[in-house]
Coordinates of C-alpha atoms and ligand atoms in Angstrom, one line a residue:
X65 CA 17.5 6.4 -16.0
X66 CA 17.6 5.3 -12.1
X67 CA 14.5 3.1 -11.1
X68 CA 14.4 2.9 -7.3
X69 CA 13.0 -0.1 -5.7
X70 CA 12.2 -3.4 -7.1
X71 CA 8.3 -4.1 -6.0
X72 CA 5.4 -4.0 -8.5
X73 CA 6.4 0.1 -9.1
X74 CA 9.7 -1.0 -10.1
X75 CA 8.9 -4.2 -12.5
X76 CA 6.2 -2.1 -14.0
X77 CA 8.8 0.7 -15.0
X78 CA 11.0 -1.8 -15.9
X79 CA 9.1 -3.1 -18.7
X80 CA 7.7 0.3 -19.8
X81 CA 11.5 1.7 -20.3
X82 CA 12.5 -1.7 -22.2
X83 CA 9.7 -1.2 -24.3
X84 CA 10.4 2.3 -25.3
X85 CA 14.4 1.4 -25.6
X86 CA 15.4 3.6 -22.7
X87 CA 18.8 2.5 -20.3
X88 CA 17.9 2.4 -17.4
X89 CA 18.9 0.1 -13.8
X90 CA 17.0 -0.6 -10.6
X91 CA 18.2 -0.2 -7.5
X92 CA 17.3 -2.3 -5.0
X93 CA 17.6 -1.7 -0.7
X94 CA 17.0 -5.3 -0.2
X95 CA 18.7 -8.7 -1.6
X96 CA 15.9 -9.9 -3.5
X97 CA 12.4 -8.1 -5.4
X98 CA 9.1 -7.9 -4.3
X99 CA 8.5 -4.9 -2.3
X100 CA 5.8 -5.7 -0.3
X101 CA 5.2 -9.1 -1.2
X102 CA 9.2 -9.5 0.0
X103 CA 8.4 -8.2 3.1
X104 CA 4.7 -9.3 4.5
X105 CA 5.0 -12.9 5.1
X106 CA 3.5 -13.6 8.1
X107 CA 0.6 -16.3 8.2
X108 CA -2.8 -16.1 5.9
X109 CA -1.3 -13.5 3.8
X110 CA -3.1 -12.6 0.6
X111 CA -4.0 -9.6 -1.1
X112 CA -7.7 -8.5 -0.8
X113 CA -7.8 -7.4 -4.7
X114 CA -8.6 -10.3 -6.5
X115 CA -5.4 -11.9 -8.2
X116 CA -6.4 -11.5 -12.0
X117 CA -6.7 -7.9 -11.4
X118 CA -3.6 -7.2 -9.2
X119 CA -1.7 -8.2 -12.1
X120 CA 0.9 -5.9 -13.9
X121 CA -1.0 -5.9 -17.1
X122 CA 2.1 -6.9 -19.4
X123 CA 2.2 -10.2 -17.0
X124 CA -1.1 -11.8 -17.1
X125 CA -1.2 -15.2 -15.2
X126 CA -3.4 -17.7 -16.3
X127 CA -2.5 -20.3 -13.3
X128 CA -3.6 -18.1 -10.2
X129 CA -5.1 -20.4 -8.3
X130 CA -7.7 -18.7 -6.2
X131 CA -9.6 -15.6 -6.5
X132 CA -8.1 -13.8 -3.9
X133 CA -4.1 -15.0 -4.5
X134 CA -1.8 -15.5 -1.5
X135 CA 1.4 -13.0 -0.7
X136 CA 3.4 -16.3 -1.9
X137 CA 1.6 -16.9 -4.8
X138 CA 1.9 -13.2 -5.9
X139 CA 5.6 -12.9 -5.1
X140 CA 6.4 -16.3 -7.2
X141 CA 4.3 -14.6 -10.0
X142 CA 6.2 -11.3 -9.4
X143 CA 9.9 -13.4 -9.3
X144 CA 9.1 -14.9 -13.1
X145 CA 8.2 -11.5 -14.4
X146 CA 11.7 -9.8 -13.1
X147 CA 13.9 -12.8 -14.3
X148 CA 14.7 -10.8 -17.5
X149 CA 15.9 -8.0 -15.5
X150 CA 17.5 -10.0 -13.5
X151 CA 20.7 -8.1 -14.6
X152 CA 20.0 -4.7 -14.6
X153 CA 18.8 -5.2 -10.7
X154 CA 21.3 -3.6 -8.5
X155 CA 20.5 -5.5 -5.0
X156 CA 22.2 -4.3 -1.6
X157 CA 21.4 -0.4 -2.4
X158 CA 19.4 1.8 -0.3
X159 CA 18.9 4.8 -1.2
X160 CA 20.2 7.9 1.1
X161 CA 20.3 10.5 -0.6
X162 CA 19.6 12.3 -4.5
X163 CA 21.0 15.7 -4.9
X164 CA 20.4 17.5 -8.4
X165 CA 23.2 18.8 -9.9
X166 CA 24.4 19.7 -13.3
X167 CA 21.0 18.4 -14.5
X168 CA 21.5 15.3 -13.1
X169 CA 20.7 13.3 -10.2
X170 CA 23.0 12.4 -8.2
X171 CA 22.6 9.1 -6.1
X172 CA 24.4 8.1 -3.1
X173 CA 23.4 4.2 -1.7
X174 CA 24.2 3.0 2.0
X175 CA 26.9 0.8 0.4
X176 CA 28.6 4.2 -0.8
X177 CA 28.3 3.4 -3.9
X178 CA 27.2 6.7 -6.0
X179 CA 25.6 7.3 -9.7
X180 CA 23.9 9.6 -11.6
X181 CA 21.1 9.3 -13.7
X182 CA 18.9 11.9 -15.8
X183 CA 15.5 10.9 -14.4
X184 CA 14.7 9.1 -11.9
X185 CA 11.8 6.9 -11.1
X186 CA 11.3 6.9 -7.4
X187 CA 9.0 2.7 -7.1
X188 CA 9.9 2.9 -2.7
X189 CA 6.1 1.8 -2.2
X190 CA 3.3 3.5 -0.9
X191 CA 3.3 1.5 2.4
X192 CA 6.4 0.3 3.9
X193 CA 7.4 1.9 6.8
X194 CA 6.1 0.1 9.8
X195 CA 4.1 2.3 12.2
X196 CA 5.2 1.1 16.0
X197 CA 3.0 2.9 18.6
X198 CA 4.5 5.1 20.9
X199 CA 4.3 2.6 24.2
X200 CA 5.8 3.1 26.8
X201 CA 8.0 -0.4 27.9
X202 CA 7.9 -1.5 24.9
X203 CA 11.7 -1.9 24.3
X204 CA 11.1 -3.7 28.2
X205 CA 9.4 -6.9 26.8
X206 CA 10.9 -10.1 27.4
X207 CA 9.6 -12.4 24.2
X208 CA 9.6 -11.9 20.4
X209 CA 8.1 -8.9 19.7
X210 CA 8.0 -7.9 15.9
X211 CA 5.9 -6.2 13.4
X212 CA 3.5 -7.7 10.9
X213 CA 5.7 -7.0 8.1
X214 CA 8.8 -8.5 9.9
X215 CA 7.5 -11.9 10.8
X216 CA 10.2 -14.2 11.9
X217 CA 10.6 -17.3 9.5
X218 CA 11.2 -19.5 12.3
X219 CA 8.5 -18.0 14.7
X220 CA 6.3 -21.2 16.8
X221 CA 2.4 -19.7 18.0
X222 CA 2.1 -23.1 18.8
X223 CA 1.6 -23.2 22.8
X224 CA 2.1 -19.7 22.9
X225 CA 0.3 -16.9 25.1
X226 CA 0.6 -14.1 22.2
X227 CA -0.8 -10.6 22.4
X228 CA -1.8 -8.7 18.6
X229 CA -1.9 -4.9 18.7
X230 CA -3.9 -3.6 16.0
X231 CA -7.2 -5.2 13.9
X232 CA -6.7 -3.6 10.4
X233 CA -5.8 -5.4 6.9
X234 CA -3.1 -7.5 8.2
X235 CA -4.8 -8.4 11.5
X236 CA -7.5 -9.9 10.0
X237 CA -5.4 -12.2 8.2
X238 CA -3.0 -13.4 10.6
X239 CA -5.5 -13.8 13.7
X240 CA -7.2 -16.8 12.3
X241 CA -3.9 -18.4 11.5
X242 CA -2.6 -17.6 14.8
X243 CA -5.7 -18.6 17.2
X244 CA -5.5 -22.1 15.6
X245 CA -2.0 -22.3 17.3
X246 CA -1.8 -20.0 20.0
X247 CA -2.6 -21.7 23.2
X248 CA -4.3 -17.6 24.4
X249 CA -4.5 -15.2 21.7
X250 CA -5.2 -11.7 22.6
X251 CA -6.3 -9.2 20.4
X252 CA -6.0 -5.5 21.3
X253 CA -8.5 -3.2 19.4
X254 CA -8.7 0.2 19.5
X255 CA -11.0 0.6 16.8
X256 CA -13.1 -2.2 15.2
X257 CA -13.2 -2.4 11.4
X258 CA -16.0 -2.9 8.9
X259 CA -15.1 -6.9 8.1
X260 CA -17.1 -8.0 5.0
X261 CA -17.1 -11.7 4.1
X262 CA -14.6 -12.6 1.3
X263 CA -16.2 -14.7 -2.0
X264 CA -13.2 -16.6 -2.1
X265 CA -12.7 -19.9 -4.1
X266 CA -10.3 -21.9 -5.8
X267 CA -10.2 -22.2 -10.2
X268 CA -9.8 -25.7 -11.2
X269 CA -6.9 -26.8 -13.5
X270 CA -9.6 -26.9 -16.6
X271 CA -10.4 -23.4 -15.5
X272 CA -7.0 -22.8 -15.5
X273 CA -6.2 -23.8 -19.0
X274 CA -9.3 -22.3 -20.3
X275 CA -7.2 -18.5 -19.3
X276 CA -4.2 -20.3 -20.7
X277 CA -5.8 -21.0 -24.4
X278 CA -8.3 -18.1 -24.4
X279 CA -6.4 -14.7 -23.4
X280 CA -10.1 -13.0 -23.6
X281 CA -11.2 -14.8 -21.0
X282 CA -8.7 -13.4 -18.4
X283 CA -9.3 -10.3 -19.7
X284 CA -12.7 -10.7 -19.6
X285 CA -12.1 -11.4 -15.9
X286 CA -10.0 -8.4 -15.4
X287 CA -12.0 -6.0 -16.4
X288 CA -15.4 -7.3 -15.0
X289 CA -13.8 -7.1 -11.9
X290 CA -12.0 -3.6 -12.3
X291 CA -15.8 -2.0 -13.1
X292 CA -17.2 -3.7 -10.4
X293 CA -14.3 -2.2 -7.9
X294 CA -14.9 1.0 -9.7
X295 CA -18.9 0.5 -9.1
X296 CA -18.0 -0.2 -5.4
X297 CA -15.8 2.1 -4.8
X298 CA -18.0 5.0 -5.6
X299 CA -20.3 3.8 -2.7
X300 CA -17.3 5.4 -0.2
X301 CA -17.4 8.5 -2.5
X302 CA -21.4 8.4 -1.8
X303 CA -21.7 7.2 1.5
X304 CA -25.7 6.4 0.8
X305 CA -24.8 4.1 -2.1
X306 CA -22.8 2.3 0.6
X307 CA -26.0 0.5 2.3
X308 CA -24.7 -3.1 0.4
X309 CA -21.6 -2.8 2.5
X310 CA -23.2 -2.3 5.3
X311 CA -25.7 -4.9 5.4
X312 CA -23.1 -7.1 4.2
X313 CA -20.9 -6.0 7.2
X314 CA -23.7 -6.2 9.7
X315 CA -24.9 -10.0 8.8
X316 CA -21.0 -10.7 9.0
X317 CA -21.3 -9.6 12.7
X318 CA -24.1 -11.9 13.5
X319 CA -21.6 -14.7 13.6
X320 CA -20.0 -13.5 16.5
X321 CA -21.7 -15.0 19.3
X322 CA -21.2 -13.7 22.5
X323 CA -22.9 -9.9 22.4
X324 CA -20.8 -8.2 24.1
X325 CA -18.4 -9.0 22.0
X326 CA -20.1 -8.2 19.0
X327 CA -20.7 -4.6 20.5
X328 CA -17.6 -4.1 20.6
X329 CA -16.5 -5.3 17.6
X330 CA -19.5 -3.1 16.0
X331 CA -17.9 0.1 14.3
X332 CA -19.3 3.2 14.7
X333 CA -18.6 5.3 11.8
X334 CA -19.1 5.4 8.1
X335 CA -18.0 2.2 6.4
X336 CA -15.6 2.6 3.7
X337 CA -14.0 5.3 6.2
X338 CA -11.0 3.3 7.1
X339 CA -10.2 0.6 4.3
X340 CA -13.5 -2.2 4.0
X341 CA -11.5 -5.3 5.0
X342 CA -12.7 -8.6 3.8
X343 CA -12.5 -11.8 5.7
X344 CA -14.6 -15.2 5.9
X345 CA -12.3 -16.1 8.9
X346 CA -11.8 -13.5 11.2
X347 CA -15.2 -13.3 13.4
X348 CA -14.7 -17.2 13.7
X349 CA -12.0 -16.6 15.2
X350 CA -13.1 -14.4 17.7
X351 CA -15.2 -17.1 18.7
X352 CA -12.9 -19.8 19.5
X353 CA -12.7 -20.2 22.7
X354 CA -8.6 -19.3 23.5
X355 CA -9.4 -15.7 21.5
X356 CA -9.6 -12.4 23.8
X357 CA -11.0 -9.6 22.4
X358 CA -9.6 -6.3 24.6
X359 CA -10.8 -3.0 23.9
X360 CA -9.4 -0.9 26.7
X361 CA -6.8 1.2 25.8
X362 CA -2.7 -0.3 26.5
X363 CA -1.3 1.9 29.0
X364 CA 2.2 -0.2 28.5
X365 CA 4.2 -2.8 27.7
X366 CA 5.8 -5.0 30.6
X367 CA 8.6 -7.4 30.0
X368 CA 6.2 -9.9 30.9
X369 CA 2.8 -8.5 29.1
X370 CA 0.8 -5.6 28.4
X371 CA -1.0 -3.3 30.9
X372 CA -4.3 -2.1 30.3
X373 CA -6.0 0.4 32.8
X374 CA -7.6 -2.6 35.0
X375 CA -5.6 -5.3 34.4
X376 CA -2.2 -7.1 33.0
X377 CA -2.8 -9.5 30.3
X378 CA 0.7 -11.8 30.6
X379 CA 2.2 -12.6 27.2
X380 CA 4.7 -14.7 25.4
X381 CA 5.1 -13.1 22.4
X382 CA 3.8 -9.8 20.8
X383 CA 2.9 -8.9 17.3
X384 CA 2.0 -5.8 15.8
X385 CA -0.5 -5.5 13.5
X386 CA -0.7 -1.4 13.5
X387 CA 0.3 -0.6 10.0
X388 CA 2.8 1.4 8.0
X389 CA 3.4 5.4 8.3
X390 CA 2.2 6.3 4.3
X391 CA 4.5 8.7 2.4
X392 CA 7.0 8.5 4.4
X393 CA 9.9 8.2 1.8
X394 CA 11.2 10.7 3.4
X395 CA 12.6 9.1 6.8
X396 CA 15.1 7.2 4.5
X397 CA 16.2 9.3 1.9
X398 CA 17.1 12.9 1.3
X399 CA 16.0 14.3 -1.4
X400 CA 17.4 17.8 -2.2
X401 CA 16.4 19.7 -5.5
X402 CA 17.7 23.1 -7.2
X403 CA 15.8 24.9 -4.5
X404 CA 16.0 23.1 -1.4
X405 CA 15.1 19.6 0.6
X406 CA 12.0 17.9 -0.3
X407 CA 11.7 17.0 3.7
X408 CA 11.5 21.3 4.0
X409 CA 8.9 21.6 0.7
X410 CA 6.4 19.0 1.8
X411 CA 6.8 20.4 5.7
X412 CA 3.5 21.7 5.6
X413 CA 1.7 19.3 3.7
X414 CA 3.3 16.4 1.1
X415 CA 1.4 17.0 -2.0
X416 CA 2.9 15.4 -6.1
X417 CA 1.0 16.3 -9.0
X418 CA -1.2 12.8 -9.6
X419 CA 1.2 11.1 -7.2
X420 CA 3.8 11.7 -9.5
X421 CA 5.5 15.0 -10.0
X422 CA 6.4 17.6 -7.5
X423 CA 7.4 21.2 -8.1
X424 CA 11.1 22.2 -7.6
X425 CA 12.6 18.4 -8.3
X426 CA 12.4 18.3 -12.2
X427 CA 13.0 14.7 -14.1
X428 CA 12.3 13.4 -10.3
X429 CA 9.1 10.8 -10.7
X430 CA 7.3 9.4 -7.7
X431 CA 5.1 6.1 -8.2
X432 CA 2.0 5.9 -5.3
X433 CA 3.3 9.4 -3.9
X434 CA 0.9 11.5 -2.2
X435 CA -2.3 11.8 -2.9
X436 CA -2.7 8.1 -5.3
X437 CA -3.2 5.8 -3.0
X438 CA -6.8 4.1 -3.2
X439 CA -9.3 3.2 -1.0
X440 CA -11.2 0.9 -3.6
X441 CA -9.4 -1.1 -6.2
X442 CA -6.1 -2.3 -7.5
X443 CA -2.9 0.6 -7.1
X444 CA -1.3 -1.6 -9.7
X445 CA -3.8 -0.1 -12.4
X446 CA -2.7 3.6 -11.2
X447 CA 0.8 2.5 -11.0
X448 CA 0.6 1.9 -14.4
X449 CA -0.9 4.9 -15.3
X450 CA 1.8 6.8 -13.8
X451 CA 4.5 4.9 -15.3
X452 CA 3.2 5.8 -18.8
X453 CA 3.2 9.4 -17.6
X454 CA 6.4 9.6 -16.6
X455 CA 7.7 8.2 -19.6
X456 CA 5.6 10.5 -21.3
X457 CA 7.4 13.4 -19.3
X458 CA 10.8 11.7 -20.2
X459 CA 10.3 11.6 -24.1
X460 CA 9.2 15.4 -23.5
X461 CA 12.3 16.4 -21.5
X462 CA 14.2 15.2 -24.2
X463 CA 17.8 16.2 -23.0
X464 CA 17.0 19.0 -20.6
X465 CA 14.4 18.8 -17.2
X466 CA 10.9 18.9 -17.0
X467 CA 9.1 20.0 -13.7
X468 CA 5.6 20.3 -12.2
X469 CA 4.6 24.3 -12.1
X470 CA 3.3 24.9 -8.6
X471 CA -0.1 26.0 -9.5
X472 CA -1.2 22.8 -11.4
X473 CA -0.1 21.1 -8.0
X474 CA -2.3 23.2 -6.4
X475 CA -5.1 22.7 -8.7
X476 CA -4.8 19.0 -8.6
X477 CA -4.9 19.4 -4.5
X478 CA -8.2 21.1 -4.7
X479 CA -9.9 19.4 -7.6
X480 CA -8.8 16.2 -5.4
X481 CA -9.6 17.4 -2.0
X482 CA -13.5 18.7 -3.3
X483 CA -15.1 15.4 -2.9
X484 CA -13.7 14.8 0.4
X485 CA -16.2 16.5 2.9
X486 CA -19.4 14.3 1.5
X487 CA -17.3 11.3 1.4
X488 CA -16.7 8.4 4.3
X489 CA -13.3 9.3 4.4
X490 CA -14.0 12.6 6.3
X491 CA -15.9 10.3 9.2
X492 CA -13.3 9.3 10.8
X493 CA -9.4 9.0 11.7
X494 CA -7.2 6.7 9.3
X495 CA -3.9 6.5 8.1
X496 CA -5.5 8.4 4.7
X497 CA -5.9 11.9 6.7
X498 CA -3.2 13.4 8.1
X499 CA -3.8 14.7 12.1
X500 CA -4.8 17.5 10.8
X501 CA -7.6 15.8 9.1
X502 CA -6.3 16.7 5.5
X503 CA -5.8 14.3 2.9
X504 CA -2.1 12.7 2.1
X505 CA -2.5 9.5 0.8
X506 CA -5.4 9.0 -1.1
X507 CA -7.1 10.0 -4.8
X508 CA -10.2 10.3 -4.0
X509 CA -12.4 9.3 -7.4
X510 CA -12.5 6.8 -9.9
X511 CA -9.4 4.8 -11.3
X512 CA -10.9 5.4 -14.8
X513 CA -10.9 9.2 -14.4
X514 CA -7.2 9.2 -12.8
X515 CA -6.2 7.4 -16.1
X516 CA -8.3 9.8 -18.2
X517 CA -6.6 12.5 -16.6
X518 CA -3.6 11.5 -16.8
X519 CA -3.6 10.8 -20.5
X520 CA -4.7 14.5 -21.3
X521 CA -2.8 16.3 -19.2
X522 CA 0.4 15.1 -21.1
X523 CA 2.9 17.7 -20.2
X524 CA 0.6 20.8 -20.1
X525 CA 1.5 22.2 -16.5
X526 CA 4.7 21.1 -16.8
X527 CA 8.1 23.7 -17.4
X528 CA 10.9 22.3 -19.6
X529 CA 14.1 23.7 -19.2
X530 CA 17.4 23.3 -21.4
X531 CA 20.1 25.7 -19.5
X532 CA 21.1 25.0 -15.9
X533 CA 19.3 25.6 -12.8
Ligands
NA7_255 P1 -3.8 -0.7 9.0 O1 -4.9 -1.2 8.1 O2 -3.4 0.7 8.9 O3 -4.2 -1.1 10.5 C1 -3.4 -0.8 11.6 C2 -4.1 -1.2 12.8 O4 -3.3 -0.9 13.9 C3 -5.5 -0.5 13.1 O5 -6.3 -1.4 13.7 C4 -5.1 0.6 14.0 O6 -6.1 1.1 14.8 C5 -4.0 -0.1 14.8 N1 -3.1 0.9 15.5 C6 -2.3 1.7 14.9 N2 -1.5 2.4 15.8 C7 -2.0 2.0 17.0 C8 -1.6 2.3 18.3 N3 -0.7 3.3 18.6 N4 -2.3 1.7 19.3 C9 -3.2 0.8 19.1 N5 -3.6 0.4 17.8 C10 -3.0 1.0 16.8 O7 -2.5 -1.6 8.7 P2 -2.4 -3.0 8.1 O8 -1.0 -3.4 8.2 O9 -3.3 -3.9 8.8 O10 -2.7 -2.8 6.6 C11 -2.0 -1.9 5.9 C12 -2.6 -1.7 4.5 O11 -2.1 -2.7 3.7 C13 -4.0 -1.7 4.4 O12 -4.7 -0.6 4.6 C14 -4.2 -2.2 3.0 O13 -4.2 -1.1 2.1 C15 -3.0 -3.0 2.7 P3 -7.0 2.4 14.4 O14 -7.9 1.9 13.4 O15 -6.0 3.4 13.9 O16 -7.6 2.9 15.7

């Protein structure tokens, strides 16, 4: 068995395949684990699930030591959990290409080095492209200019005139870290997000040692949180059960000051739409008096700053806060089963059966592929789900392939695509709808009933085959 990438999809595979006995290794593009956690370091960091609940479940951490955890934090946590697979990690290999052949994959890595493996479990994240708008200059500008998930260690703000281009998830999180330095910080929206506050707040060391002693507790933790993300989350499924968010959203806006401001920084479409971000900090911010808030659209980048239609805003430095390009796998590796390239099947549309399977590229087993993403609660709790599936596919493949049949793909499309026209999700444009305005990325219920589905679809929609393709 081939594991591909060493993030939360890959530890959590990891441990199922030791469990069950299987051989397997992990290849890994990078020189050390983490996935995303490796590579989103910039300032104020932290996940916006709350820590006891974006756990792998096998690795339960007592000692978090806030609610919501910070990217460091997490990726420590994530480091002592893959020290016993420290070596079956193969670092240094990206992934270019899997060809199927003989009933095998076979794998070819950047470093030329080439295997072949039965199955293989595809962990290369759900989000880890970055997305760099189309500007025109932007090669042209003088200063650092880098993406949010390729902070410079040794980056300064301090003194610094520095420009932000986007205001989604990470934006929010690196602003107020950024306007306490900068000596101008100027924030370019193009469209303002819902910002909720965040309960956030530290657990003592005797609260700490209480999850240590009594396991139940955590769990008790976990779980209360998981239904109440479950009990939220349906509020973006029902957009009039999503009036808590709103007011919650709208009081948050009362703390911006200036009113002009605060119209602009006033969405205006369906919360829950575009991910609910979730910040104590980030209106604050926009108060201080060094923060610009710029809503016109960039025409450009100049070596020396950024051009809007009225004006040039001159800048030091430039950071990009404008996201990653979802599913896109693809723009690294080719994948090329019995029938074809994967890049030609999902031309039209990318679509895996729960994420996982797709039909033509049998043993082949995606983690957070299209259509699993979620809007509402922890991706590590469908993660897992899928990694007991395709185990479960595995043990049913027994020596020969198993693949997805193309009209339980399609089935799964449409039963997951039905709720989409009542939702938020159809209110808007975000990186879960495709430009055609069809879903791509996300699974659009509850995480309970993508387990429960899971479980009994077993391998029912599923073709095993002994001979050779
Ligand atoms: P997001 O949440 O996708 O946010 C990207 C931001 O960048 C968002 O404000 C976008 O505005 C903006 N953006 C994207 N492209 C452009 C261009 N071309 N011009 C101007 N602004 C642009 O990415 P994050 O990194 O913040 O978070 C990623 C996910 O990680 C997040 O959803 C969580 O699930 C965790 P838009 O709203 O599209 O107008």
């Amino acid at each position: 068995m081939a594991v591909v990438g060493a993030g939360f999809g890959g530890l959590a595979a990891a441990h199922a395949l030791s469990l069950s006995g299987l051989r397997f290794r992990i290849f890994e593009k990078a020189a050390s684990i983490g996935g995303t956690w490796r590579d989103n370091r910039y300032p104020g960091v932290a996940c916006d699930v709350p820590a006891h609940l974006y756990s792998l479940s096998h690795a339960p951490n007592p000692h978090w030591s806030r609610l919501f955890a910070s990217g460091g934090e997490i990726l420590a946590h994530m480091r002592n959990d893959a020290e016993r697979f420290s070596d079956r990690i193969a670092f240094g290999h990206r992934l270019v290409s899997a060809v199927w052949r003989r009933q095998c994959w076979q794998l070819t890595f950047d470093n030329g080095a080439q295997i072949e493996a039965r199955h293989v479990i595809a962990a290369m994240g759900g989000l880890h492209v970055p997305n760099w708008p189309a500007l025109p200059g932007l090669d042209a500008f003088a200063g650092p200019a880098f993406h949010s998930a390729r902070w410079p260690a040794d980056f300064r703000a301090h003194g610094l005139r520095i420009g932000v281009i986007g205001t989604g998830a990470s934006a929010i999180q690196f602003v107020p870290e950024l306007a306490k330095a900068a000596a101008e910080l100027h924030v370019f929206q193009r469209t303002p997000p819902w910002v909720i506050p965040r309960p956030d707040f530290g657990f003592s060391n005797g609260l700490q040692r209480a999850f240590a002693a009594v396991p139940t507790l955590q769990l008790a933790l976990r779980g209360a949180t998981f239904l109440t993300l479950e009990l939220l989350g349906s509020g973006l499924r029902y957009p009039r059960l999503a009036f808590w968010a709103r007011a919650l959203g709208r009081s948050a806006l009362r703390s911006v000051v200036d009113p002009d401001k605060r119209a602009q920084l006033t969405p205006d479409y369906p919360i829950g739409c575009k991910r609910v971000l979730i910040s104590s900090d980030y209106y604050p911010a926009l108060n201080r008096p060094n923060v610009h808030l710029h809503t016109a659209p960039v025409r450009a980048v100049t070596a020396g700053g950024i051009e809007l239609d009225a004006r040039v805003i001159a800048l030091d430095a430039l950071v990009f806060g404008t996201g990653f390009k979802p599913m896109d796998v693809l723009s690294e590796v080719d994948i090329v089963g019995p029938h074809g390239r994967l890049a030609e099947h999902w031309g039209e549309r990318p679509g895996a059966y729960f994420g996982v399977s797709v039909p033509g590229f049998p043993n082949w087993h995606f983690l957070l592929g299209p259509n699993s993403a979620l809007g509402h609660n922890s991706v590590l709790t469908i993660i897992e789900a899928q990694v007991a599936h395709a185990l479960r596919l595995i043990e049913h493949a027994g020596g020969g392939s198993i693949e997805v049949k193309a009209d339980a793909l399609q089935a799964f499309l449409s039963e997951n695509d039905a709720p989409l026209a009542a939702s938020a999700w159809s209110g808007c444009q975000s990186w879960y709808l495709d430009e055609r305005g069809r879903n791509i990325a996300l699974w659009t219920s509850s995480v309970s009933r993508f387990r429960r589905r899971l479980r009994r679809v077993g391998a029912s929609g599923y073709c095993i085959r002994w001979g050779h393709h």
